[in-house]
Short mmCIF file of C-alpha atoms in Angstrom, two decimals:
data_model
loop_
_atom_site.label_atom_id
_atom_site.label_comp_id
_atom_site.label_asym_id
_atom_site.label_seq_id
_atom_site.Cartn_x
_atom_site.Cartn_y
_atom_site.Cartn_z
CA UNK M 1 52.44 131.07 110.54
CA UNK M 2 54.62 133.95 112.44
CA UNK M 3 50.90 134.53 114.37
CA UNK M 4 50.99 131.56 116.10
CA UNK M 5 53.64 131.83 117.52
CA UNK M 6 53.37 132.35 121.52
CA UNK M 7 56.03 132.73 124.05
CA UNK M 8 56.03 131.88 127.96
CA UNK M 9 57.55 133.40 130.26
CA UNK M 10 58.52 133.13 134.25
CA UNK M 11 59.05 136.29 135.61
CA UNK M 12 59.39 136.57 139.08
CA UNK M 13 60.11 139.75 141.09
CA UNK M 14 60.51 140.58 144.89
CA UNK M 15 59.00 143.03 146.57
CA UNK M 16 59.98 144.77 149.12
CA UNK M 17 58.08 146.94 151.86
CA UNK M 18 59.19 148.52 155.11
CA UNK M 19 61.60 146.14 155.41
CA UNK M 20 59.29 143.24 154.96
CA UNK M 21 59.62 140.86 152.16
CA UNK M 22 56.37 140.59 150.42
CA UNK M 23 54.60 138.22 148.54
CA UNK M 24 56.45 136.77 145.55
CA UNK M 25 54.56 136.15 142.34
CA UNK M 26 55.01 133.99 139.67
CA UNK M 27 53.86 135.33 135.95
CA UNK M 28 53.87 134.56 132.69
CA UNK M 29 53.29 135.49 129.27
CA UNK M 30 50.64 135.28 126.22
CA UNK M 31 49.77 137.23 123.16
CA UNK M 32 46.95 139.14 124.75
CA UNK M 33 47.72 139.45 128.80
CA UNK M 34 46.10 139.27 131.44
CA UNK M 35 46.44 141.27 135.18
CA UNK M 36 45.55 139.46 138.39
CA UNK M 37 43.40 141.73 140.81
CA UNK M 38 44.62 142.02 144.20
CA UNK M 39 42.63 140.66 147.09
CA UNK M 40 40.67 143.30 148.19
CA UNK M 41 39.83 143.81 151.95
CA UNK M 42 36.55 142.18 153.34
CA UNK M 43 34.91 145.48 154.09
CA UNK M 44 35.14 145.92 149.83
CA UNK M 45 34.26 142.28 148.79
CA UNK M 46 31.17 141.87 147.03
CA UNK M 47 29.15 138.93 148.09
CA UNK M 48 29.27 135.79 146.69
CA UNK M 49 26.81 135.21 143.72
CA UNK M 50 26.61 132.79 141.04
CA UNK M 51 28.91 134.36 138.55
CA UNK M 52 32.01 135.21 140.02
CA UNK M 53 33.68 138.50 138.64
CA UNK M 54 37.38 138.26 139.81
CA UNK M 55 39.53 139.08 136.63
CA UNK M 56 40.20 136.24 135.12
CA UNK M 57 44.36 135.48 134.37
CA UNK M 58 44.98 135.32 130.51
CA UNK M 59 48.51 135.46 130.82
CA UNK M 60 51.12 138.35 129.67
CA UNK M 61 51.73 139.97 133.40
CA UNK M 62 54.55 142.61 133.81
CA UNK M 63 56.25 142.49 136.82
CA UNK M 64 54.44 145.65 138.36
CA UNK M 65 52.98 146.48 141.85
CA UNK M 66 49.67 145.54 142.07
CA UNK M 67 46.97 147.91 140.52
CA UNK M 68 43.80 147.51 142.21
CA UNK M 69 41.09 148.39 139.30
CA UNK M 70 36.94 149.22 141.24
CA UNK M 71 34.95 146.23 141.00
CA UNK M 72 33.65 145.31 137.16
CA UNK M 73 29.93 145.53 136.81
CA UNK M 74 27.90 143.03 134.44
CA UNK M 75 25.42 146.31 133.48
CA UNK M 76 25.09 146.95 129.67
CA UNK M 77 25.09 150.46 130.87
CA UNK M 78 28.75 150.24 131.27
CA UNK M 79 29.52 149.67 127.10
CA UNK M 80 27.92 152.86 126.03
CA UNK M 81 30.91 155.16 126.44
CA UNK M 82 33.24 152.07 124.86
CA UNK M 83 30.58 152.23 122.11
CA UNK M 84 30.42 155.64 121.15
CA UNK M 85 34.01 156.20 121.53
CA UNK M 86 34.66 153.19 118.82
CA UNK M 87 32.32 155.00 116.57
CA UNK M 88 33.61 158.11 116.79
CA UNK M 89 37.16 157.51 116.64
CA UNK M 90 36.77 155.12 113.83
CA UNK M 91 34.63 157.94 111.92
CA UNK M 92 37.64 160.64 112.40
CA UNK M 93 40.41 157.72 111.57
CA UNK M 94 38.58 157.53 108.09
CA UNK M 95 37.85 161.54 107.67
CA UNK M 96 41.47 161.94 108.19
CA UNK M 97 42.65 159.66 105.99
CA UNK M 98 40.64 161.09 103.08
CA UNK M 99 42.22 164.35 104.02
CA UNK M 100 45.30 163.20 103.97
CA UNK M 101 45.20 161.91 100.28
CA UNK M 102 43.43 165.08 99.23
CA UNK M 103 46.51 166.83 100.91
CA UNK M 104 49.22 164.37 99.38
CA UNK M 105 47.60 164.90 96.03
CA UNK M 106 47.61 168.54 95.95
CA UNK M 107 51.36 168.88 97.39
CA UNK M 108 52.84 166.66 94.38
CA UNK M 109 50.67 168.85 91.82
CA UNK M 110 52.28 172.06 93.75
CA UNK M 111 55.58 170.28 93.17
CA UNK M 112 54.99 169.10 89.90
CA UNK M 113 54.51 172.95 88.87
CA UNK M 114 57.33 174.11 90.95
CA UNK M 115 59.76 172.13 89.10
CA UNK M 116 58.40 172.71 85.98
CA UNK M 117 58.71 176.32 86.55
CA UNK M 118 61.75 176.58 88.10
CA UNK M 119 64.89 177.83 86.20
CA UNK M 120 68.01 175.73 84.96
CA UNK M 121 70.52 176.86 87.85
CA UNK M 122 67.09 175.56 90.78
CA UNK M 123 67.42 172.64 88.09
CA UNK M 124 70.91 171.75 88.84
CA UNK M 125 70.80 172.40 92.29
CA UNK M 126 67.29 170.34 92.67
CA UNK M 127 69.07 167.23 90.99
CA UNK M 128 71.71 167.77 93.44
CA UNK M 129 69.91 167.52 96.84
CA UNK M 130 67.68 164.38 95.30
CA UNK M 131 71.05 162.62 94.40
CA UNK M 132 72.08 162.62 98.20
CA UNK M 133 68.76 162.60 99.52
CA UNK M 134 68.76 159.60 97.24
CA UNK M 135 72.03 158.01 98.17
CA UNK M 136 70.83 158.58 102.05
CA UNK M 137 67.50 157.13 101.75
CA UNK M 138 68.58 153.87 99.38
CA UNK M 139 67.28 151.69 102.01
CA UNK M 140 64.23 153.47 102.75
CA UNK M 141 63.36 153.68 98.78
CA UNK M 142 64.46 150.13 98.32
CA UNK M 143 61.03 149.23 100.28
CA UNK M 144 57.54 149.06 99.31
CA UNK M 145 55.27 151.63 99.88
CA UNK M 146 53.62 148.87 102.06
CA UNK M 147 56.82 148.73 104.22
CA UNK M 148 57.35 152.18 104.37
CA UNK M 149 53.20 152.74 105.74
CA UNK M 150 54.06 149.77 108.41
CA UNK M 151 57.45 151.43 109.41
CA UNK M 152 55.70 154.32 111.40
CA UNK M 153 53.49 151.58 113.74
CA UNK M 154 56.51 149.22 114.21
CA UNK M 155 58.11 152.33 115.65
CA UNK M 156 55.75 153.18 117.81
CA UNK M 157 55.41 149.56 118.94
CA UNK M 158 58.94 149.62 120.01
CA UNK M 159 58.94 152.88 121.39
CA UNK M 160 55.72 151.81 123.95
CA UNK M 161 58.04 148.22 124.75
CA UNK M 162 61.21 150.26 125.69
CA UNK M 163 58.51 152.29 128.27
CA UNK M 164 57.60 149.06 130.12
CA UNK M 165 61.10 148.72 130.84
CA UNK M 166 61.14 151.47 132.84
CA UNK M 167 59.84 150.67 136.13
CA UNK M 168 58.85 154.80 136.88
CA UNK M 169 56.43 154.06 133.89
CA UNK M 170 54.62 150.80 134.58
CA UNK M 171 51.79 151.86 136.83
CA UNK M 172 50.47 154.39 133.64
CA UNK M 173 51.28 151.91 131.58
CA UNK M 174 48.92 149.04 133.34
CA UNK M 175 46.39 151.94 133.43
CA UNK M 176 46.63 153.55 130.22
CA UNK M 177 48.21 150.89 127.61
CA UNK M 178 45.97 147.99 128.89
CA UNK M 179 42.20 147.26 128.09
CA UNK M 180 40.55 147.40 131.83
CA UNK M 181 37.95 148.18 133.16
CA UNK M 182 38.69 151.21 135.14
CA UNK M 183 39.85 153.57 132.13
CA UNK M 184 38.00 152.66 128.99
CA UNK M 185 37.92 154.70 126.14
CA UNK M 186 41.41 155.97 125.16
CA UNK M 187 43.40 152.38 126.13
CA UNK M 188 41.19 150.63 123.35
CA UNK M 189 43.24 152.72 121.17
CA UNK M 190 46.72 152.46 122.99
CA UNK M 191 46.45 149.10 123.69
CA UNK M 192 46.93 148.31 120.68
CA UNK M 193 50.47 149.68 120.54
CA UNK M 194 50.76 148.19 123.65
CA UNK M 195 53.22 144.60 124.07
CA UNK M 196 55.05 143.89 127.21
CA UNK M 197 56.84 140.58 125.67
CA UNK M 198 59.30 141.10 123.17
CA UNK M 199 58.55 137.52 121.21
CA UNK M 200 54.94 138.81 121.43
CA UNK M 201 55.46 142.61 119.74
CA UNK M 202 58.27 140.21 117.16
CA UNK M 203 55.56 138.13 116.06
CA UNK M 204 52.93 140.48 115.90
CA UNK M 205 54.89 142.97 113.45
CA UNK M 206 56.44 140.08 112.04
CA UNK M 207 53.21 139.26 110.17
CA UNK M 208 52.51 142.82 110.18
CA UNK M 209 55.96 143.45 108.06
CA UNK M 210 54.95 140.45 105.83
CA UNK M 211 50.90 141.33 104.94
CA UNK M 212 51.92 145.05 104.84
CA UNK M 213 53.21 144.82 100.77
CA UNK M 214 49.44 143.44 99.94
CA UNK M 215 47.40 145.34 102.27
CA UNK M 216 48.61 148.78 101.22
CA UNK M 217 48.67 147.93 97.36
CA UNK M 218 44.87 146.91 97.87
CA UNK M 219 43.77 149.90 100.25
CA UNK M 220 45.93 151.98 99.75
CA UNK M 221 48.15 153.90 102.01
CA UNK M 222 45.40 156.22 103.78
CA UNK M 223 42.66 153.84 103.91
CA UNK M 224 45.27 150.94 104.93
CA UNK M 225 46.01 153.21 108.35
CA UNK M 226 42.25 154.26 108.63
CA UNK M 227 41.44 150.54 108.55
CA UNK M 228 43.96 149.96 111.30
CA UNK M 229 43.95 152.20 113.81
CA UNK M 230 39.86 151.16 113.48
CA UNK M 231 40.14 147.67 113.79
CA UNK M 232 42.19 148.48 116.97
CA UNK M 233 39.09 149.90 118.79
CA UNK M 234 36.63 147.87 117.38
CA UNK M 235 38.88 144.87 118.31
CA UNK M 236 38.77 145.89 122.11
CA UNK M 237 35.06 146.76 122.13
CA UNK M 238 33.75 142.89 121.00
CA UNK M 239 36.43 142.27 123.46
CA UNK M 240 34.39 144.41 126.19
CA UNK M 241 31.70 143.29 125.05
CA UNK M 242 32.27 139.06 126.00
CA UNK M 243 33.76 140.47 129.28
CA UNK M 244 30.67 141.60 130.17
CA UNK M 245 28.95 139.13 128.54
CA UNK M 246 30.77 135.99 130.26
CA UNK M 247 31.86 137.40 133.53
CA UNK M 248 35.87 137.05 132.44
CA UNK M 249 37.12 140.58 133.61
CA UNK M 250 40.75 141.23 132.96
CA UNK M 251 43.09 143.23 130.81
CA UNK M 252 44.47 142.62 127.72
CA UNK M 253 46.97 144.50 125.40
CA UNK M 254 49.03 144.00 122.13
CA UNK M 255 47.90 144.53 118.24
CA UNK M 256 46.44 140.93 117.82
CA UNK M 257 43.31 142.49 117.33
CA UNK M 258 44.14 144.96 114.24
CA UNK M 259 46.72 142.39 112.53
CA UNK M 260 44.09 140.05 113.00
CA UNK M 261 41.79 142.39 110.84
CA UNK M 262 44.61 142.88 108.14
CA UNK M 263 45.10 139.16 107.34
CA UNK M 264 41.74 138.54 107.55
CA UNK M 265 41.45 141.79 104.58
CA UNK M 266 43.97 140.05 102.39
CA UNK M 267 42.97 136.37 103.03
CA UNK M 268 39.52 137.63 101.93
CA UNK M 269 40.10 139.23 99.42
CA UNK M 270 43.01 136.81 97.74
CA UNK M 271 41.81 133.17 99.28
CA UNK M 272 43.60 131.50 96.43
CA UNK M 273 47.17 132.94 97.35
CA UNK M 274 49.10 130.57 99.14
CA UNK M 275 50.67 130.81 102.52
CA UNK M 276 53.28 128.47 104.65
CA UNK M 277 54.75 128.54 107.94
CA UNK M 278 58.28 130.85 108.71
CA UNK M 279 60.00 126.95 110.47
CA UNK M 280 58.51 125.26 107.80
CA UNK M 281 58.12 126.47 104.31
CA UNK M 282 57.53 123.14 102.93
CA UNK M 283 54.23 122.81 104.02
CA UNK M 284 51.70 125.55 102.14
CA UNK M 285 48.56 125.78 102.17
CA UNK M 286 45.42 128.44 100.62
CA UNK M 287 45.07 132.02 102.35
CA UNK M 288 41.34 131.27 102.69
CA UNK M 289 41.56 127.77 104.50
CA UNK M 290 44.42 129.51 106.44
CA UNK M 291 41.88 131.79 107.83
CA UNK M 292 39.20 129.71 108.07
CA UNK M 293 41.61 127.59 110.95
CA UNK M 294 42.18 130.65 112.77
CA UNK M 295 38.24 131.89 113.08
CA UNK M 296 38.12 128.10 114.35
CA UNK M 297 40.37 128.11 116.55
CA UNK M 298 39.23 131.62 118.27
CA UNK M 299 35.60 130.61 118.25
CA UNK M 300 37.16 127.12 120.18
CA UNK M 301 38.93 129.62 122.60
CA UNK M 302 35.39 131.54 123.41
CA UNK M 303 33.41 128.08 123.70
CA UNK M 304 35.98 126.78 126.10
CA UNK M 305 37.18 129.79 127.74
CA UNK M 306 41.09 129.30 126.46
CA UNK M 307 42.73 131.70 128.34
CA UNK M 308 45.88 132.21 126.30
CA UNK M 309 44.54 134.42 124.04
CA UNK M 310 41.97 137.08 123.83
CA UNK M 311 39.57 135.11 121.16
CA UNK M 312 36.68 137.75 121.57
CA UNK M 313 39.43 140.84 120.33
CA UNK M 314 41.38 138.10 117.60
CA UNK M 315 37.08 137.45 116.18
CA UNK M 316 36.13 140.94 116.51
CA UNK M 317 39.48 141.70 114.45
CA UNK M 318 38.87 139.15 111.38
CA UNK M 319 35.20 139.87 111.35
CA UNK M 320 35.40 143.72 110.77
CA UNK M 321 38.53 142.71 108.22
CA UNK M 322 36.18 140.23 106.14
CA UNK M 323 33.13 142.62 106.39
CA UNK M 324 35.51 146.25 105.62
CA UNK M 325 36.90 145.03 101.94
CA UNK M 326 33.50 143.33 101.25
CA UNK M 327 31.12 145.73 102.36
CA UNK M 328 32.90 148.79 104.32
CA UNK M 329 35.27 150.06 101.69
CA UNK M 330 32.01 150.32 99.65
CA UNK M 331 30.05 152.16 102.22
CA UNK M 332 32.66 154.12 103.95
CA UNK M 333 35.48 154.78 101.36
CA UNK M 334 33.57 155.23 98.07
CA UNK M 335 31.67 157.68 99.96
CA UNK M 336 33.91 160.44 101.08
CA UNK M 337 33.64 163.18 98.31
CA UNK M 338 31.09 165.36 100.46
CA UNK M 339 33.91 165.79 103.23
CA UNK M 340 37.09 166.03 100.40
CA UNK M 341 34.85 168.65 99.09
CA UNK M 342 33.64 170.66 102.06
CA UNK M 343 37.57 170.44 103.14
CA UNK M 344 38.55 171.21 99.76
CA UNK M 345 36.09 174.97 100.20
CA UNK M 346 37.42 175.40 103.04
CA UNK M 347 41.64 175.20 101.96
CA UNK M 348 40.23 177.09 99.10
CA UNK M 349 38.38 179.88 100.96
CA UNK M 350 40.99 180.12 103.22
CA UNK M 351 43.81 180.85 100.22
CA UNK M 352 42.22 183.73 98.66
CA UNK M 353 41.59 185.06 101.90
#
């Protein structure tokens, strides 16, 4: 499958200070990356313990000055904010999604009675602007509504890949578009977007692209992007969570994590449908035993302490996919008339006023 695949890369870069040629490093590339921490001076080292807490390398490493991050702690204390913040966010992702439908709904009705009142000259000239809108947008309408949902997030993938590129950029990008340990809350959500490799971001929306038909037609478009942009924090946060757990501090980026929870959504929910391999479609096998490998192989990763991929975020991702259309769409979904309503009083209110 498309999510396997992994690229390597060399990268090596020169740097140059007051004349003096520095250090040269030699990096390379993984689906969820890694940073090296400088050495720090001896007056800032912490002494030596049992568990050592130097970052640990996991791979992906621009080629960026280094950004020295304070000293990870192994305190509980220090998921709270991570926590809340996955909570929250995840709590307004869903709220606006249900506005959103209630919004989409009522503009087609508004439509809908627009047209039907309009006269036969608006007629004519209505027809006339949806036969060019229609000829312009052929492509666009040729898609499925899946495609079309997905189209928005590949953008913005692309758009935060072309910003690594420029070299002004990469020391907000290291702090703000990585998971690490010195900003937490708002790079669980940008991270996500977040791929310094191009074969990395082409696999990852790759398989995006591919689940995005199924996914949508079984959520839904608003609940398909609620579910996302959730599983992106909650990805990050188990991710957090085995960092401080295990010791392993380091950063990690790309959307692994949430594409990890949407094929784990559909493989759930259709186990029977069957899968094969982009190099070799001759080989197919069952949507459930395909995910089945994959929990195996990440739970491998976290026993052995694989450092190619982030395992903890790639878990954390299936589990909330397997548990959302089995439990959460129940519990969550089903259950947001009180806000459409409330929002729904307030639109309402607001008009006659």
């Amino acid at each position: 499958m498309a999510w396997t695949c992994c690229a390597r890369f060399w990268v090596r870069q020169e740097l140059w200070s007051s004349g003096t040629r520095a250090r040269r490093s030699a990096l390379y590339t993984q689906q969820r990356n890694g940073f090296r921490r400088p050495a720090q001076k001896s007056g800032f080292q912490r002494p030596n313990s049992g568990t050592s807490t130097k970052p640990q390398r996991t791979g992906l490493s621009p080629p960026v000055e280094d950004v020295i991050f304070p000293t990870p702690s192994h305190s509980v204390k220090k998921l709270v904010k991570p926590f809340f913040f996955t909570i929250g966010f995840s709590g307004c992702a869903f709220g606006s999604a249900a506005i959103w439908q209630y919004e989409t709904l009522k503009e087609k009705f508004q439509k809908y009675f627009e047209i039907t009142r309009a006269d036969w000259m608006d007629r004519i000239k209505l027809r006339t602007e949806l036969d060019i809108r229609r000829e312009i947008n052929q492509w666009w309408k040729s898609l499925s509504e899946g495609q079309r949902a997905v189209s928005g997030i590949i953008a913005a993938n692309v758009l935060v890949f072309c910003l690594w590129r420029v070299p002004a950029m990469q020391r907000i990008m290291v702090t703000y578009f990585t998971a690490n340990s010195r900003v937490l809350c708002f790079p669980m959500i940008l991270s996500t977007f977040s791929h310094f490799s191009f074969l990395h971001m082409a696999a990852n929306m790759y398989v995006l692209w591919s689940f995005s038909t199924s996914i949508v037609s079984l959520l839904g478009r608003e609940q398909f992007m609620a579910v996302y942009f959730s599983a992106g924090v909650v990805s990050t946060f188990v991710s957090y969570v085995c960092k401080v757990a295990t010791g392993r501090f380091g950063t990690s980026l790309g959307a692994s994590g949430a594409i990890m929870t949407i094929l784990a959504a559909v493989c759930t929910k259709m186990p029977e449908a069957k899968l094969a391999i982009i190099f070799l479609p001759m080989f197919t096998f069952t949507a459930g035993n395909a995910l089945k490998a994959i929990i195996a192989m990440d739970c491998a990763g976290l026993v052995f302490g694989w450092k190619f991929f982030d395992h903890a975020a790639h878990l954390g991702g299936a589990l909330f996919g397997m548990w959302y259309v089995t439990f959460g769409n129940e519990l969550i979904w089903k259950n947001r008339e009180p806000l459409v309503k409330a929002w729904h009083n307030i639109r309402t209110g607001s008009s006659k006023k």
